[in-house]
PDB file of C-alpha atoms and ligand atoms in Angstrom:
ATOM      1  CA  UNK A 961      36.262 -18.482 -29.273  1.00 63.00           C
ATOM      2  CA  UNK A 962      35.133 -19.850 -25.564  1.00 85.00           C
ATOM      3  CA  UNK A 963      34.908 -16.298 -24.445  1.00 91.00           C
ATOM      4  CA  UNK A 964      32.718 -15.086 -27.038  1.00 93.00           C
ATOM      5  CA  UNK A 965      30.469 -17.527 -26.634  1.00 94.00           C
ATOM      6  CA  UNK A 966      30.216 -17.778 -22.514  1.00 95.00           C
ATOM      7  CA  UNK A 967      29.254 -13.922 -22.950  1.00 96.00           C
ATOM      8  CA  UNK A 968      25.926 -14.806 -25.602  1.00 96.00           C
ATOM      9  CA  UNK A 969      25.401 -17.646 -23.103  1.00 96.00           C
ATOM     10  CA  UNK A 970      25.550 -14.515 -20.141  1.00 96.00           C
ATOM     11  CA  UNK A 971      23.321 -12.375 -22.214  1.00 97.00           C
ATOM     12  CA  UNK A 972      21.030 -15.138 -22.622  1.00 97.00           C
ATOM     13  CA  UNK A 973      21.025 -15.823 -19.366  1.00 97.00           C
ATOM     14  CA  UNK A 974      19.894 -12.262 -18.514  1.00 97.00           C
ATOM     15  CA  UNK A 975      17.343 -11.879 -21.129  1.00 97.00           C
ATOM     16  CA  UNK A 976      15.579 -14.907 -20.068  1.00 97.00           C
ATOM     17  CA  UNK A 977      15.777 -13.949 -15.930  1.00 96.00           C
ATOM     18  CA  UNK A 978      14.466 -10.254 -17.351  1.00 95.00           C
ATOM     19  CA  UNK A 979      11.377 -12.123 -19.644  1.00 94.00           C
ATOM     20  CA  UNK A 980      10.331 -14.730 -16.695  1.00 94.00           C
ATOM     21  CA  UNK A 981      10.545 -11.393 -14.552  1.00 93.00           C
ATOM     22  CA  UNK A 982       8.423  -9.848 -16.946  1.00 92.00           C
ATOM     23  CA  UNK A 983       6.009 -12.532 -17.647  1.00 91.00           C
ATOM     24  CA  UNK A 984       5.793 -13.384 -13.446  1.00 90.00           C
ATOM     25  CA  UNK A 985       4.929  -9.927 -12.280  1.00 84.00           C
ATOM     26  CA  UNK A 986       1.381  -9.693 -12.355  1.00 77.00           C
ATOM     27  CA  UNK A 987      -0.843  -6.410 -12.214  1.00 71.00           C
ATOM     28  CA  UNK A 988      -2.085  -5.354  -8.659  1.00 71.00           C
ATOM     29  CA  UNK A 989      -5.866  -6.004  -7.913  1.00 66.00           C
ATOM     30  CA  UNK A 990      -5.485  -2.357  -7.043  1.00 63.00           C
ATOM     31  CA  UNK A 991      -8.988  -1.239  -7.558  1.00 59.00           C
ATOM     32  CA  UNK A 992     -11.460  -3.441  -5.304  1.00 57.00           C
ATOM     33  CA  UNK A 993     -14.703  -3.918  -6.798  1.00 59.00           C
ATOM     34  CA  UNK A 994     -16.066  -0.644  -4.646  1.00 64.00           C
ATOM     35  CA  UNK A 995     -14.562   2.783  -3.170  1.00 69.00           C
ATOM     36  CA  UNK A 996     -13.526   2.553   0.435  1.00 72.00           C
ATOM     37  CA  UNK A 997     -16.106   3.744   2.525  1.00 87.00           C
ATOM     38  CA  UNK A 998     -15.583   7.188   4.120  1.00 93.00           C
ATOM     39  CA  UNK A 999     -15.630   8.073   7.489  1.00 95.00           C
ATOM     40  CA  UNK A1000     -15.656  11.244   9.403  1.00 95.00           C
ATOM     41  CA  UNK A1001     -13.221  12.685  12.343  1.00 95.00           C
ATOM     42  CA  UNK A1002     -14.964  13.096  15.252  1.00 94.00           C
ATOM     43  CA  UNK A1003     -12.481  15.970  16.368  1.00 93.00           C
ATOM     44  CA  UNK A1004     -12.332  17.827  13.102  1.00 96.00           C
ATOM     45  CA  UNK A1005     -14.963  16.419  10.720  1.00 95.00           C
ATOM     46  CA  UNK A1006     -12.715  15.832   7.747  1.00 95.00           C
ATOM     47  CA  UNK A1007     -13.753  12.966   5.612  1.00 95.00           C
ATOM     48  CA  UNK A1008     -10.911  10.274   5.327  1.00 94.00           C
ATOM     49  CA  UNK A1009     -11.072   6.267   3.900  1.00 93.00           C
ATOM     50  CA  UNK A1010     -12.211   3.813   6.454  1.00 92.00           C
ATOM     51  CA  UNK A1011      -8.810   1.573   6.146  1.00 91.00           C
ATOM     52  CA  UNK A1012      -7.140   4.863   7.350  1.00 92.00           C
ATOM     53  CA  UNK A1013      -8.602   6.327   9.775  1.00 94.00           C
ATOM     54  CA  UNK A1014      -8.555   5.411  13.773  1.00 95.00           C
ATOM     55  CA  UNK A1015     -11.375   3.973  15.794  1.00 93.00           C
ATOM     56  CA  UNK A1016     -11.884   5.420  19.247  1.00 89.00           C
ATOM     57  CA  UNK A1017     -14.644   5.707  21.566  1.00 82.00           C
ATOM     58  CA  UNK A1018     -17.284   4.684  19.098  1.00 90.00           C
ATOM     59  CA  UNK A1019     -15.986   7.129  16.589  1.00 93.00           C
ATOM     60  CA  UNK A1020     -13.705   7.532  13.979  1.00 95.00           C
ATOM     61  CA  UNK A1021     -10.638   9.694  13.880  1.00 95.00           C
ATOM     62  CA  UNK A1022      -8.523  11.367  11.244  1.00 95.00           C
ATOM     63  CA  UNK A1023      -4.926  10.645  13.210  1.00 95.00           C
ATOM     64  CA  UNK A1024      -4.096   9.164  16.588  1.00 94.00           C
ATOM     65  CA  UNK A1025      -3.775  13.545  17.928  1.00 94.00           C
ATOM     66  CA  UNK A1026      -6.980  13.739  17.531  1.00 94.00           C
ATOM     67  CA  UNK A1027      -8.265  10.899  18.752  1.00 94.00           C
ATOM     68  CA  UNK A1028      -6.597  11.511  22.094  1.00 92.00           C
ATOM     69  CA  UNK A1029      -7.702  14.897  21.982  1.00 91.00           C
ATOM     70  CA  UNK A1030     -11.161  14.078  21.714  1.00 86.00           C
ATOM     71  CA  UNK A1031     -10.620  11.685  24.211  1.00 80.00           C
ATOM     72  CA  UNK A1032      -9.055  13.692  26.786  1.00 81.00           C
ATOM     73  CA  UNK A1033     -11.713  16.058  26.209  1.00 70.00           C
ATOM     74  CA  UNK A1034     -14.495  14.334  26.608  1.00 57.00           C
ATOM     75  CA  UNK A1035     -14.068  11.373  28.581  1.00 50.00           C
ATOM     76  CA  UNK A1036     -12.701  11.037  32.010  1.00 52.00           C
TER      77      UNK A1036
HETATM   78 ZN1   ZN B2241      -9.270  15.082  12.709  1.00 85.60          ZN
END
């Protein structure tokens, strides 16, 4: 029975590719040892994560609008 056994061999094959999978992945260092810091928009004053915000004139920005907003607005 070659075919018999070449599909256990297949399935074995699999399992082991899905448990070295398993085993390999390792949890994301999602949580950094403190909360990003906060920053506020200069055009609108909401409060958004440092990483995500926009830096502009000295300040910090919610989204690139309003950063040319404030920019246009103010500066010359
Ligand atoms: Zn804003």
């Amino acid at each position: 029975m070659g075919l018999f056994r070449l599909l256990i061999l297949i399935a074995l094959v699999f399992a082991a590719v899905w448990l070295w999978r398993r085993l390999t992945r390792k949890p994301r260092p999602a949580s950094r040892s403190a909360a990003p810091a906060m920053v506020r928009c200069a055009q609108c004053g909401v409060h958004i994560p440092k990483d995500r915000a926009l830096h502009g004139n000295d300040r910090w920005y919610c989204s690139q609008a309003h950063l040319e907003q404030d920019r246009s607005h103010g500066g010359r």
